[in-house]
Amino acid sequence: MRAIIQYATKLLHQLPEEYVFHNYSHTLQVAKMAREIGAYENISSSDMYVLLVACWLHDLGYAFSDENHEEASIQIAIDFLSQEGFSKHKIRKISSLIRATKMPHHPHSLLEKIICDADLAYLGSRNFPEQSLLLKREREYVTGQFIPEIQWHEQSRELLANHQFFTRYGQRFLFPQQHQNMKLLETGVPCK
């Protein structure tokens, strides 16, 4: 795992500094949350390993492309993991987990559900307003267009209203705060 984390960290630190959301910090949080959810869901140690590898590699595609970054991440994962001696079966499994993070989420397996919940756990966190602001700033950088507060507020409200957590953990521990975040937006508290 050490070589994977070092490789991912190196690529993530090469991202433009304007990637203030999809960066090392986000990847670390996704991996930590996936470990927590995986433990709660009682997955095997081999599944946990595959899950964590996918977490560390899932957003590396941003180093090369904002659009369809999941597929770029998969190609990076295939190339790197092949060099690291991973079996084709494990590489396919990791690729499937990375692909599952593409929005909108449609996970099939428990591991896919876990990585999806870990990737969007910020929706059910108390620091949602701060994370939302970082994502807004990043989107403005990537698109080169200013996003008016009212538009971002509405998009955030819609995301929270339509999002569902897939795991028992997410439904028990993340959904209640997601609901609170939704209430904040409904009362007009801006994500700025």
mmCIF file of N, CA and C in Angstrom, residues 57-79 94-103:
data_model
loop_
_atom_site.group_PDB
_atom_site.id
_atom_site.type_symbol
_atom_site.label_atom_id
_atom_site.label_comp_id
_atom_site.label_asym_id
_atom_site.label_seq_id
_atom_site.Cartn_x
_atom_site.Cartn_y
_atom_site.Cartn_z
ATOM 1 N N LEU A 57 -6.491 5.966 -5.879
ATOM 2 C CA LEU A 57 -6.280 6.191 -7.308
ATOM 3 C C LEU A 57 -7.478 6.838 -8.006
ATOM 4 N N HIS A 58 -8.614 6.963 -7.334
ATOM 5 C CA HIS A 58 -9.865 7.301 -8.022
ATOM 6 C C HIS A 58 -9.904 8.685 -8.669
ATOM 7 N N ASP A 59 -9.142 9.637 -8.207
ATOM 8 C CA ASP A 59 -9.176 10.986 -8.793
ATOM 9 C C ASP A 59 -7.865 11.398 -9.460
ATOM 10 N N LEU A 60 -6.974 10.452 -9.694
ATOM 11 C CA LEU A 60 -5.691 10.804 -10.316
ATOM 12 C C LEU A 60 -5.859 11.322 -11.735
ATOM 13 N N GLY A 61 -6.960 10.972 -12.375
ATOM 14 C CA GLY A 61 -7.217 11.435 -13.734
ATOM 15 C C GLY A 61 -7.307 12.944 -13.852
ATOM 16 N N TYR A 62 -7.581 13.625 -12.737
ATOM 17 C CA TYR A 62 -7.609 15.094 -12.769
ATOM 18 C C TYR A 62 -6.251 15.666 -13.157
ATOM 19 N N ALA A 63 -5.202 14.892 -13.008
ATOM 20 C CA ALA A 63 -3.871 15.362 -13.408
ATOM 21 C C ALA A 63 -3.779 15.524 -14.927
ATOM 22 N N PHE A 64 -4.718 14.876 -15.642
ATOM 23 C CA PHE A 64 -4.660 14.903 -17.101
ATOM 24 C C PHE A 64 -5.922 15.435 -17.758
ATOM 25 N N SER A 65 -7.056 15.311 -17.076
ATOM 26 C CA SER A 65 -8.310 15.711 -17.701
ATOM 27 C C SER A 65 -9.389 15.913 -16.648
ATOM 28 N N ASP A 66 -10.112 17.022 -16.763
ATOM 29 C CA ASP A 66 -11.246 17.235 -15.866
ATOM 30 C C ASP A 66 -12.443 16.431 -16.356
ATOM 31 N N GLU A 67 -12.643 16.448 -17.667
ATOM 32 C CA GLU A 67 -13.746 15.692 -18.240
ATOM 33 C C GLU A 67 -13.400 14.210 -18.238
ATOM 34 N N ASN A 68 -14.353 13.417 -17.817
ATOM 35 C CA ASN A 68 -14.192 11.962 -17.806
ATOM 36 C C ASN A 68 -12.929 11.540 -17.057
ATOM 37 N N HIS A 69 -12.678 12.215 -15.951
ATOM 38 C CA HIS A 69 -11.454 11.926 -15.196
ATOM 39 C C HIS A 69 -11.438 10.505 -14.643
ATOM 40 N N GLU A 70 -12.617 9.905 -14.466
ATOM 41 C CA GLU A 70 -12.646 8.529 -13.950
ATOM 42 C C GLU A 70 -11.953 7.570 -14.916
ATOM 43 N N GLU A 71 -12.235 7.723 -16.213
ATOM 44 C CA GLU A 71 -11.596 6.840 -17.198
ATOM 45 C C GLU A 71 -10.090 7.093 -17.253
ATOM 46 N N ALA A 72 -9.689 8.348 -17.130
ATOM 47 C CA ALA A 72 -8.254 8.653 -17.070
ATOM 48 C C ALA A 72 -7.641 8.031 -15.821
ATOM 49 N N SER A 73 -8.365 8.083 -14.702
ATOM 50 C CA SER A 73 -7.888 7.466 -13.454
ATOM 51 C C SER A 73 -7.745 5.959 -13.617
ATOM 52 N N ILE A 74 -8.695 5.352 -14.309
ATOM 53 C CA ILE A 74 -8.638 3.901 -14.538
ATOM 54 C C ILE A 74 -7.402 3.550 -15.358
ATOM 55 N N GLN A 75 -7.125 4.322 -16.395
ATOM 56 C CA GLN A 75 -5.949 4.032 -17.225
ATOM 57 C C GLN A 75 -4.664 4.186 -16.421
ATOM 58 N N ILE A 76 -4.607 5.215 -15.592
ATOM 59 C CA ILE A 76 -3.448 5.401 -14.714
ATOM 60 C C ILE A 76 -3.317 4.204 -13.782
ATOM 61 N N ALA A 77 -4.440 3.776 -13.212
ATOM 62 C CA ALA A 77 -4.438 2.634 -12.289
ATOM 63 C C ALA A 77 -3.967 1.365 -12.985
ATOM 64 N N ILE A 78 -4.487 1.106 -14.179
ATOM 65 C CA ILE A 78 -4.093 -0.101 -14.922
ATOM 66 C C ILE A 78 -2.587 -0.097 -15.166
ATOM 67 N N ASP A 79 -2.070 1.018 -15.660
ATOM 68 C CA ASP A 79 -0.636 1.107 -15.959
ATOM 69 C C ASP A 79 0.209 0.924 -14.699
ATOM 70 N N ILE A 94 -10.508 -3.078 -9.059
ATOM 71 C CA ILE A 94 -10.164 -1.696 -8.699
ATOM 72 C C ILE A 94 -10.714 -0.727 -9.745
ATOM 73 N N SER A 95 -10.588 -1.086 -11.017
ATOM 74 C CA SER A 95 -11.122 -0.246 -12.097
ATOM 75 C C SER A 95 -12.630 -0.074 -11.962
ATOM 76 N N SER A 96 -13.313 -1.149 -11.616
ATOM 77 C CA SER A 96 -14.763 -1.101 -11.423
ATOM 78 C C SER A 96 -15.135 -0.157 -10.284
ATOM 79 N N LEU A 97 -14.347 -0.180 -9.222
ATOM 80 C CA LEU A 97 -14.606 0.714 -8.091
ATOM 81 C C LEU A 97 -14.387 2.172 -8.482
ATOM 82 N N ILE A 98 -13.335 2.437 -9.224
ATOM 83 C CA ILE A 98 -13.081 3.809 -9.679
ATOM 84 C C ILE A 98 -14.220 4.272 -10.584
ATOM 85 N N ARG A 99 -14.636 3.415 -11.508
ATOM 86 C CA ARG A 99 -15.722 3.763 -12.434
ATOM 87 C C ARG A 99 -17.019 4.053 -11.676
ATOM 88 N N ALA A 100 -17.234 3.370 -10.568
ATOM 89 C CA ALA A 100 -18.460 3.562 -9.774
ATOM 90 C C ALA A 100 -18.569 4.971 -9.202
ATOM 91 N N THR A 101 -17.441 5.696 -9.125
ATOM 92 C CA THR A 101 -17.485 7.058 -8.566
ATOM 93 C C THR A 101 -17.983 8.090 -9.577
ATOM 94 N N LYS A 102 -18.208 7.672 -10.807
ATOM 95 C CA LYS A 102 -18.720 8.601 -11.821
ATOM 96 C C LYS A 102 -20.150 8.994 -11.458
ATOM 97 N N MET A 103 -20.399 10.290 -11.512
ATOM 98 C CA MET A 103 -21.735 10.811 -11.189
ATOM 99 C C MET A 103 -22.642 10.720 -12.413
#
